[in-house]
Structures are given as C-alpha cells and as structure tokens.
Coordinates of C-alpha atoms in Angstrom, one line a residue:
X672 CA 0.0 0.0 0.0
X673 CA 2.7 2.4 1.0
X674 CA 4.8 1.8 -2.2
X675 CA 1.9 2.5 -4.6
X676 CA 0.8 5.7 -2.8
X677 CA 4.4 6.9 -2.3
X678 CA 5.2 6.4 -6.0
X679 CA 2.0 8.3 -7.0
X680 CA 2.8 11.3 -4.7
X681 CA 6.5 11.4 -5.8
X682 CA 5.7 11.6 -9.5
X683 CA 3.1 14.3 -9.0
X684 CA 5.4 16.4 -6.9
X685 CA 8.4 16.1 -9.3
X686 CA 6.2 16.8 -12.4
X687 CA 4.7 20.0 -10.8
X688 CA 8.2 21.3 -10.0
X689 CA 9.2 21.2 -13.7
X690 CA 10.1 24.5 -15.4
X691 CA 8.4 25.8 -18.5
X692 CA 11.6 25.5 -20.6
X693 CA 11.8 21.8 -19.8
X694 CA 8.2 21.1 -20.3
X695 CA 8.6 19.5 -23.8
X696 CA 11.3 18.2 -26.1
X697 CA 12.5 20.6 -28.8
X698 CA 12.3 19.8 -32.6
X699 CA 13.7 21.4 -35.8
X700 CA 11.4 20.9 -38.8
X701 CA 13.7 22.2 -41.6
X702 CA 17.1 23.5 -42.5
X703 CA 17.6 25.5 -45.7
X704 CA 20.8 26.9 -47.3
X705 CA 20.4 30.6 -48.1
X706 CA 24.1 31.5 -48.8
X707 CA 27.3 29.5 -49.2
X708 CA 28.1 30.1 -45.5
X709 CA 24.5 30.6 -44.1
X710 CA 21.6 28.3 -43.3
X711 CA 18.1 29.0 -42.0
X712 CA 16.8 26.8 -39.3
X713 CA 13.0 26.4 -38.8
X714 CA 12.2 25.6 -35.2
X715 CA 9.0 23.6 -34.4
X716 CA 6.5 24.2 -31.7
X717 CA 6.8 24.4 -28.7
X718 CA 9.4 27.1 -29.2
X719 CA 12.6 27.4 -27.0
X720 CA 13.3 30.9 -25.6
X721 CA 14.9 33.1 -28.3
X722 CA 17.9 34.0 -26.0
X723 CA 18.9 30.3 -25.8
X724 CA 19.1 30.0 -29.6
X725 CA 21.2 33.1 -30.5
X726 CA 24.8 34.0 -30.2
X727 CA 27.4 36.6 -31.4
X728 CA 30.6 34.5 -31.2
X729 CA 31.6 30.9 -31.8
X730 CA 32.4 30.4 -28.1
X731 CA 28.7 30.9 -27.1
X732 CA 26.8 29.3 -30.0
X733 CA 24.5 26.5 -29.0
X734 CA 24.7 25.0 -32.5
X735 CA 26.7 22.2 -34.2
X736 CA 27.0 21.8 -38.0
X737 CA 28.5 18.7 -39.6
X738 CA 29.1 18.0 -43.3
X739 CA 29.7 14.8 -45.1
X740 CA 31.5 15.6 -48.3
X741 CA 31.7 13.7 -51.6
X742 CA 34.7 11.7 -50.3
X743 CA 32.6 10.5 -47.3
X744 CA 34.7 12.4 -44.8
X745 CA 33.0 14.1 -41.9
X746 CA 33.8 17.8 -41.4
X747 CA 32.7 19.8 -38.3
X748 CA 32.0 23.4 -39.2
X749 CA 31.9 26.2 -36.6
X750 CA 28.9 28.5 -36.2
X751 CA 30.2 32.1 -35.8
X752 CA 26.8 33.7 -35.2
X753 CA 23.1 32.8 -34.8
X754 CA 20.3 35.4 -34.9
X755 CA 16.8 36.3 -36.1
X756 CA 16.7 37.0 -39.8
X757 CA 16.5 40.7 -40.6
X758 CA 12.9 41.9 -40.3
X759 CA 11.5 38.5 -39.3
X760 CA 10.4 38.0 -35.7
X761 CA 11.3 34.6 -34.2
X762 CA 8.0 34.4 -32.4
X763 CA 6.1 34.8 -35.7
X764 CA 8.3 33.0 -38.2
X765 CA 10.2 30.5 -36.0
X766 CA 13.4 31.2 -37.9
X767 CA 17.1 31.4 -36.8
X768 CA 19.9 32.2 -39.3
X769 CA 23.3 30.5 -38.7
X770 CA 26.5 32.0 -40.1
X771 CA 29.2 29.4 -40.6
X772 CA 32.9 29.6 -40.3
X773 CA 33.4 28.1 -43.9
X774 CA 31.2 27.7 -47.0
X775 CA 29.3 24.5 -47.5
X776 CA 30.4 22.4 -50.4
X777 CA 27.8 22.3 -53.2
X778 CA 28.4 18.6 -53.7
X779 CA 28.1 17.7 -50.0
X780 CA 26.2 14.5 -49.5
X781 CA 24.7 15.5 -46.1
X782 CA 24.7 18.5 -43.8
X783 CA 23.3 18.0 -40.3
X784 CA 22.4 20.8 -37.9
X785 CA 22.1 20.1 -34.2
X786 CA 20.8 22.3 -31.4
X787 CA 23.1 21.6 -28.4
X788 CA 20.3 22.0 -25.8
X789 CA 17.7 20.0 -24.0
X790 CA 17.1 16.8 -26.1
X791 CA 19.6 17.9 -28.8
X792 CA 17.3 17.8 -31.9
X793 CA 19.0 17.3 -35.3
X794 CA 17.7 18.2 -38.8
X795 CA 19.3 17.6 -42.2
X796 CA 19.7 20.2 -44.9
X797 CA 17.0 19.9 -47.5
X798 CA 16.1 21.6 -50.8
X799 CA 13.0 23.7 -50.8
X800 CA 11.2 21.0 -52.8
X801 CA 12.1 18.3 -50.3
X802 CA 11.2 20.6 -47.4
X803 CA 7.8 21.2 -48.8
X804 CA 7.1 17.5 -49.0
X805 CA 8.5 16.9 -45.4
X806 CA 5.8 16.3 -42.8
X807 CA 7.6 14.1 -40.4
X808 CA 10.9 14.2 -38.5
X809 CA 12.8 11.2 -36.8
X810 CA 12.8 11.1 -33.0
X811 CA 14.6 9.0 -30.4
X812 CA 11.9 8.7 -27.8
X813 CA 9.0 6.3 -28.6
X814 CA 6.7 8.4 -26.3
X815 CA 7.5 11.5 -28.4
X816 CA 6.7 9.7 -31.7
X817 CA 3.5 10.2 -33.6
X818 CA 4.2 7.2 -35.9
X819 CA 5.8 4.2 -34.1
X820 CA 5.9 0.7 -35.5
X821 CA 7.8 -2.1 -33.7
X822 CA 7.8 -5.6 -35.4
X823 CA 9.1 -8.3 -33.1
X824 CA 10.3 -11.8 -34.0
X825 CA 9.0 -14.3 -31.3
X826 CA 9.8 -18.0 -31.0
X827 CA 7.1 -20.1 -32.7
X828 CA 5.3 -22.6 -30.4
X829 CA 3.3 -24.4 -33.2
X830 CA 2.9 -24.3 -36.9
X831 CA 1.2 -21.0 -36.7
X832 CA 3.0 -17.7 -37.5
X833 CA 4.4 -16.1 -34.4
X834 CA 4.5 -12.3 -34.2
X835 CA 4.3 -9.3 -31.9
X836 CA 3.2 -5.9 -33.2
X837 CA 3.3 -2.6 -31.3
X838 CA 2.1 0.3 -33.5
X839 CA 0.9 3.8 -32.8
X840 CA -0.2 6.6 -35.2
X841 CA -1.4 10.1 -34.5
X842 CA -2.6 12.7 -36.9
X843 CA -2.8 16.4 -36.1
X844 CA -5.8 18.1 -37.7
X845 CA -6.0 21.4 -35.7
X846 CA -3.5 23.6 -33.9
X847 CA -3.5 27.1 -32.5
X848 CA -0.5 28.4 -30.6
X849 CA 0.5 25.8 -28.0
X850 CA -2.7 23.8 -28.3
X851 CA -3.6 21.1 -30.9
X852 CA -6.1 18.3 -31.6
X853 CA -5.4 15.0 -33.2
X854 CA -6.7 11.5 -33.7
X855 CA -4.6 8.8 -32.1
X856 CA -4.8 5.0 -32.6
X857 CA -2.8 2.1 -31.0
X858 CA -2.5 -1.5 -31.9
X859 CA -0.6 -4.0 -29.7
X860 CA -1.0 -7.7 -30.4
X861 CA 0.8 -11.0 -29.8
X862 CA 0.1 -14.2 -31.8
X863 CA 0.5 -16.4 -28.7
X864 CA -2.7 -17.1 -26.8
X865 CA -1.6 -16.4 -23.2
X866 CA 0.6 -13.4 -23.9
X867 CA 0.2 -9.6 -23.9
X868 CA 0.3 -7.2 -25.6
X869 CA -3.4 -7.5 -26.5
X870 CA -4.8 -4.0 -26.7
X871 CA -6.2 -1.6 -29.3
X872 CA -7.6 1.9 -28.9
X873 CA -8.8 4.9 -30.9
X874 CA -9.2 8.4 -29.3
X875 CA -9.9 12.0 -30.1
X876 CA -7.0 13.8 -28.3
X877 CA -6.2 17.4 -27.3
X878 CA -2.9 18.7 -25.9
X879 CA -1.4 21.9 -24.7
X880 CA 2.2 22.8 -23.9
X881 CA 2.8 25.4 -21.1
X882 CA 4.7 25.0 -17.8
X883 CA 3.4 21.4 -18.0
X884 CA 2.3 19.2 -20.8
X885 CA -1.5 18.6 -20.7
X886 CA -2.9 15.7 -22.8
X887 CA -6.5 14.7 -22.9
X888 CA -7.8 11.7 -24.7
X889 CA -11.3 13.2 -24.6
X890 CA -13.4 10.3 -25.9
X891 CA -12.5 6.9 -27.4
X892 CA -12.7 3.2 -27.3
X893 CA -10.2 0.6 -26.0
X894 CA -10.6 -3.1 -26.8
X895 CA -8.7 -6.3 -26.7
X896 CA -8.0 -8.1 -30.0
X897 CA -11.0 -10.4 -29.8
X898 CA -13.3 -7.6 -28.6
X899 CA -14.3 -9.7 -25.5
X900 CA -13.5 -6.6 -23.4
X901 CA -14.6 -3.2 -24.7
X902 CA -14.5 0.2 -22.8
X903 CA -15.5 3.7 -23.7
X904 CA -13.0 5.9 -22.0
X905 CA -11.7 9.5 -21.3
X906 CA -8.1 9.9 -20.2
X907 CA -6.7 13.3 -19.0
X908 CA -3.1 13.4 -17.9
X909 CA -0.5 16.0 -17.0
X910 CA 3.3 15.7 -17.2
X911 CA 6.7 17.1 -18.0
X912 CA 9.5 16.1 -20.3
X913 CA 12.9 16.9 -18.8
X914 CA 16.0 16.5 -21.0
X915 CA 19.6 17.5 -21.1
X916 CA 22.4 17.2 -23.7
X917 CA 26.0 16.4 -22.6
X918 CA 28.6 18.1 -24.7
X919 CA 32.1 17.2 -25.8
X920 CA 34.7 19.1 -27.9
X921 CA 36.0 18.0 -31.3
X922 CA 38.4 19.7 -33.6
X923 CA 37.3 21.0 -37.0
X924 CA 39.4 20.9 -40.2
X925 CA 41.3 24.0 -39.0
X926 CA 42.0 22.7 -35.5
X927 CA 39.4 24.8 -33.7
X928 CA 37.7 23.0 -30.8
X929 CA 33.9 22.9 -31.3
X930 CA 31.1 21.5 -29.2
X931 CA 29.3 18.3 -30.3
X932 CA 26.7 16.1 -28.5
X933 CA 28.3 13.3 -26.5
X934 CA 25.0 12.0 -25.2
X935 CA 21.5 13.2 -24.2
X936 CA 19.2 12.0 -21.5
X937 CA 15.4 12.4 -21.0
X938 CA 12.9 11.8 -18.2
X939 CA 9.2 12.0 -18.8
X940 CA 6.9 12.2 -15.7
X941 CA 3.1 11.7 -16.0
X942 CA 0.1 11.5 -13.8
X943 CA -3.2 10.5 -15.4
X944 CA -6.8 9.6 -14.7
X945 CA -8.6 7.0 -16.8
X946 CA -12.4 6.9 -16.5
X947 CA -15.3 5.6 -18.5
X948 CA -17.8 2.8 -19.0
X949 CA -17.4 -0.9 -19.5
X950 CA -19.4 -1.9 -22.6
X951 CA -18.5 -5.5 -22.7
X952 CA -16.6 -8.1 -20.6
X953 CA -16.1 -11.8 -20.3
X954 CA -19.0 -13.9 -19.2
X955 CA -18.9 -15.3 -15.7
X956 CA -17.2 -12.3 -14.0
X957 CA -18.7 -9.4 -12.1
X958 CA -16.9 -6.4 -13.5
X959 CA -18.3 -3.0 -12.6
X960 CA -19.9 -0.9 -15.4
X961 CA -18.1 2.3 -14.2
X962 CA -14.3 2.5 -14.6
X963 CA -11.9 4.8 -12.7
X964 CA -8.1 4.4 -12.6
X965 CA -5.2 6.5 -11.3
X966 CA -2.1 6.2 -13.5
X967 CA 1.4 7.5 -12.4
X968 CA 4.0 6.8 -15.1
X969 CA 7.6 7.6 -15.8
X970 CA 9.8 7.0 -18.9
X971 CA 13.6 7.6 -19.3
X972 CA 16.0 7.4 -22.2
X973 CA 19.7 7.8 -22.9
X974 CA 20.9 8.6 -26.5
X975 CA 24.5 8.0 -27.4
X976 CA 25.6 9.1 -31.0
X977 CA 28.1 6.8 -32.7
X978 CA 29.9 6.6 -36.0
X979 CA 30.0 3.8 -38.6
X980 CA 27.2 1.4 -39.4
X981 CA 25.2 2.4 -36.2
X982 CA 24.0 6.0 -36.2
X983 CA 23.2 6.1 -32.5
X984 CA 22.3 3.8 -29.5
X985 CA 19.1 4.5 -27.5
X986 CA 18.6 3.0 -24.1
X987 CA 15.0 3.3 -22.7
X988 CA 13.1 2.4 -19.5
X989 CA 9.5 2.9 -18.5
X990 CA 7.2 2.1 -15.6
X991 CA 3.5 2.7 -15.1
X992 CA 1.0 1.4 -12.6
X993 CA -2.7 1.6 -13.0
X994 CA -4.6 1.8 -9.7
X995 CA -8.3 0.8 -10.3
X996 CA -11.0 2.1 -8.0
X997 CA -13.6 -0.3 -9.4
X998 CA -13.5 -4.0 -10.2
X999 CA -12.1 -4.6 -13.7
X1000 CA -11.1 -7.6 -15.8
X1001 CA -7.8 -9.2 -15.0
X1002 CA -6.4 -12.2 -16.8
X1003 CA -3.7 -14.2 -14.9
X1004 CA -1.5 -16.2 -17.3
X1005 CA 1.4 -17.1 -14.9
X1006 CA 1.9 -20.7 -13.6
X1007 CA -0.8 -22.2 -15.9
X1008 CA -0.9 -26.0 -16.2
X1009 CA 0.2 -27.3 -19.6
X1010 CA -2.5 -26.7 -22.2
X1011 CA -4.7 -24.7 -19.7
X1012 CA -6.4 -21.5 -20.8
X1013 CA -6.2 -18.4 -18.7
X1014 CA -9.4 -17.6 -16.7
X1015 CA -10.4 -13.9 -16.3
X1016 CA -11.5 -12.4 -13.0
X1017 CA -12.7 -9.0 -11.7
X1018 CA -10.5 -7.3 -9.2
X1019 CA -9.1 -3.9 -8.0
X1020 CA -5.5 -5.1 -7.9
X1021 CA -2.8 -2.8 -9.2
X1022 CA -1.8 -3.3 -12.8
X1023 CA 1.9 -2.8 -13.4
X1024 CA 3.7 -2.4 -16.7
X1025 CA 7.5 -2.2 -16.9
X1026 CA 9.7 -2.0 -20.0
X1027 CA 13.4 -1.9 -20.8
X1028 CA 14.8 -1.4 -24.3
X1029 CA 17.9 -0.8 -26.4
X1030 CA 17.7 0.4 -30.0
X1031 CA 20.5 0.5 -32.5
X1032 CA 19.6 3.2 -34.9
X1033 CA 20.8 2.2 -38.4
X1034 CA 19.4 5.4 -39.8
X1035 CA 17.6 8.4 -38.2
X1036 CA 14.3 6.5 -38.9
X1037 CA 15.0 2.8 -38.6
X1038 CA 16.7 0.6 -36.0
X1039 CA 17.0 -2.9 -34.4
X1040 CA 15.3 -3.0 -31.0
X1041 CA 15.7 -5.4 -28.1
X1042 CA 12.9 -5.1 -25.5
X1043 CA 12.1 -6.6 -22.1
X1044 CA 8.6 -6.2 -20.7
X1045 CA 6.5 -7.3 -17.7
X1046 CA 3.0 -6.5 -16.7
X1047 CA -0.4 -5.9 -18.4
X1048 CA -2.3 -3.5 -20.6
X1049 CA -6.0 -2.4 -20.6
X1050 CA -8.7 -3.3 -21.2
X1051 CA -8.3 -7.1 -20.6
X1052 CA -5.1 -6.7 -18.5
X1053 CA -3.8 -10.1 -19.6
X1054 CA -0.5 -10.3 -17.9
X1055 CA 2.8 -11.1 -19.6
X1056 CA 5.5 -12.6 -17.4
X1057 CA 9.0 -11.5 -18.2
X1058 CA 9.1 -11.4 -22.0
X1059 CA 12.2 -10.6 -24.1
X1060 CA 12.0 -9.8 -27.8
X1061 CA 14.1 -8.6 -30.7
X1062 CA 12.8 -6.8 -33.8
X1063 CA 12.8 -3.8 -36.2
X1064 CA 11.5 -0.4 -35.1
X1065 CA 10.5 2.8 -37.0
X1066 CA 9.5 6.0 -35.2
X1067 CA 8.9 9.5 -36.4
X1068 CA 7.1 12.7 -35.3
X1069 CA 4.6 14.7 -37.2
X1070 CA 5.9 18.3 -37.5
X1071 CA 4.0 21.0 -35.8
X1072 CA 4.7 24.1 -37.8

C-alpha cells in the first residue's frame, strides 16, 4: 500500500516542479541553405526561448553543424553567429539564421544541424522542394513519436505464424499556438494465446504545452484483439519532459575546438486519470460498469551518438502502474498448467507495466530493437510474465509548424 501511494505522490510532486523551458522536447522541422556560408533553421512548436538560440561568437553558440563531403569524410563546421533573420520575428516566423565559419560544399552528401540544448534535436539540410514534402521528422523517444511501429520476431510454439506488433499513429488536424487536436490510434498484439500485448484503442485527443504538458484523450474506445472486453474511456493526464544534452569538444578541419553532442538524456513524468464505462466483458465475472483508474507513469531514455554502421544507440526504460477504484477484468497467465487456458477475474488489484529497451539506430528513422517487458495493458489486463523480444523499429514525429 505504501509503495503505490508513495510512487504516485512522488511523481506528481516532481512533475509539478518542472520549469516551462523543460516542459517539452524541442524539434527542428527544416534547414535550408540561403548562402554558401549561411543556413536558415526552422524551429518547431513548442518554441525554445529566443535567447537560448542566438549568439554573437563561436564560443557561445548552441549549434553544431557537420558536413559529409563527396569523399565521405566528416567535417565539423563552426557557427560564428546565430540570430533572427533581418525583419523576421522569431515568435512569428520561428526562424534562426546561422552564419558558418566556412562555406558548405555544393556537392556535400549530407549537412546536419544540431541544437546543443535539451534533447539535442538534429535536422538535415533539404532543398525547398524536399522541405515542402516533409511532414515528419525522426525522433529517439517512442513516447515522443506520432508514428511508431515495432515488429518483433517471437519463437514459434506451433505451426502458426508467431509475431508481436506494437504500433501507434497520431494525426494532427488542428492547432492554435501551443494547443492542438489530433486522432490517435494504437494496436498491440501477440500471436501467442496467453501473452500480452493485447490492446487496441482509438481516441480524439487534445494537448497543450505550457509550464506542464497537458494531454486529454477526450473520448474513445479501448478493446482487446477479440473484442471480448470493450470500454468507452476518457483519459486526461499531465506531465513534464525533462531532458539534457551532454557536450564534448572536437576539432574541425582548422584545428578549432567545437562543441558536439556526446549523449543526451530524458525523463518523462506523467500523472493521469482514466475513467469511462465498460461496454462488454467476459461472461462469468462481475466487473463494474463504471471505470476509474489513477495512473502515475515515468519514462527515461539515454541517446549516445556513434559513428560507422550504427547511427546512435538509444537506451530506454519505463514504468506505469494503474490503480483501479472499481472492479475490472484481469487475466492471470502465470503458472498455468500445460494446455490450460487463462481464466479472467474482476479485481481492483494494481496493474503494473515495466519495459526496458535498447535500440541500435541504423538510420535516423529505422533501427534494431531489443525489449524486455513485464505487466499488463488495458482493457483485458492479460499479464505477460518476463518477456524478451528482438525486432525492427520505426519511429517519427509529425511536424507542428
């Protein structure tokens, strides 16, 4: 009893103490070349403070620029100044112009611009045509992704195909300032009979970024794969995304020491309420029609850039506990006799979910992921007991312009 309540109170207190600057991860939605030694950087919502993005000398510039030339050699280029473009307010146009210590080579294969703050977002130089087509940017945190697909190879226990799918998609259709609305859907399924994940959902969601992040899945449906348990739910939550970039120095072609990202860390803290109506449950159990859960949650990640075949390594960990106030379906799958089927029950017991993962990003978009999980997901809460999996992952974020 003490551990559940202490965890809930601790998460709420830490989340409420977060500052506005650390309330959300930063993102860059485009980089455009405007002169041989100048690039425009378009910053996505929510906007960092202008003072943290500008500088008048290389020693104080929070930017890193790296070019891969036609010979496949990597060149670090110093940023001598960063400022608002003449006559264009950052608050209105979301633009910063970077002046570089040397000209970019026209035949360069890739030019990457990194903001050396917070979660250290990176964007690649694009032509205007490519920029116009761009609607998504790669991300390192699965919780920050609006498109996330993880395909897992699981050992086959029969002649049937074995698989595990964890997919999420969100689509923004309205935004005004720091507020937006979108449709979000999730699908989590495992081919094995007595295994989670087994959860699907579709929600109309609103969010707002201020001193804290506020997300509200206003109305929607959650169901298991066979639709034997179906709930109509509303899920408000509040949280904060804290992150920090660790910097190191590296010499450019002229021997000047410039800052680069050595690693970045992030910690997401959430407290949510899930409430609604049970529309359908398994026969033979006495589940309540009304649903109310309290949900403290935390997620952490460490991103380490590398060179060579692997672009970067991402370590992640997450824990959530759902504390039901009413009796809900719970499916115990541990310690079953050989060939026995899991039997559902209705209880108020705490529902835990823990995950550990490591992702080797082969590109900014794709990687190989290893994941350990333990716990259960709504609405059926069919428990998975210490599961380890390896597969391919893709994650990206829809750009908020």
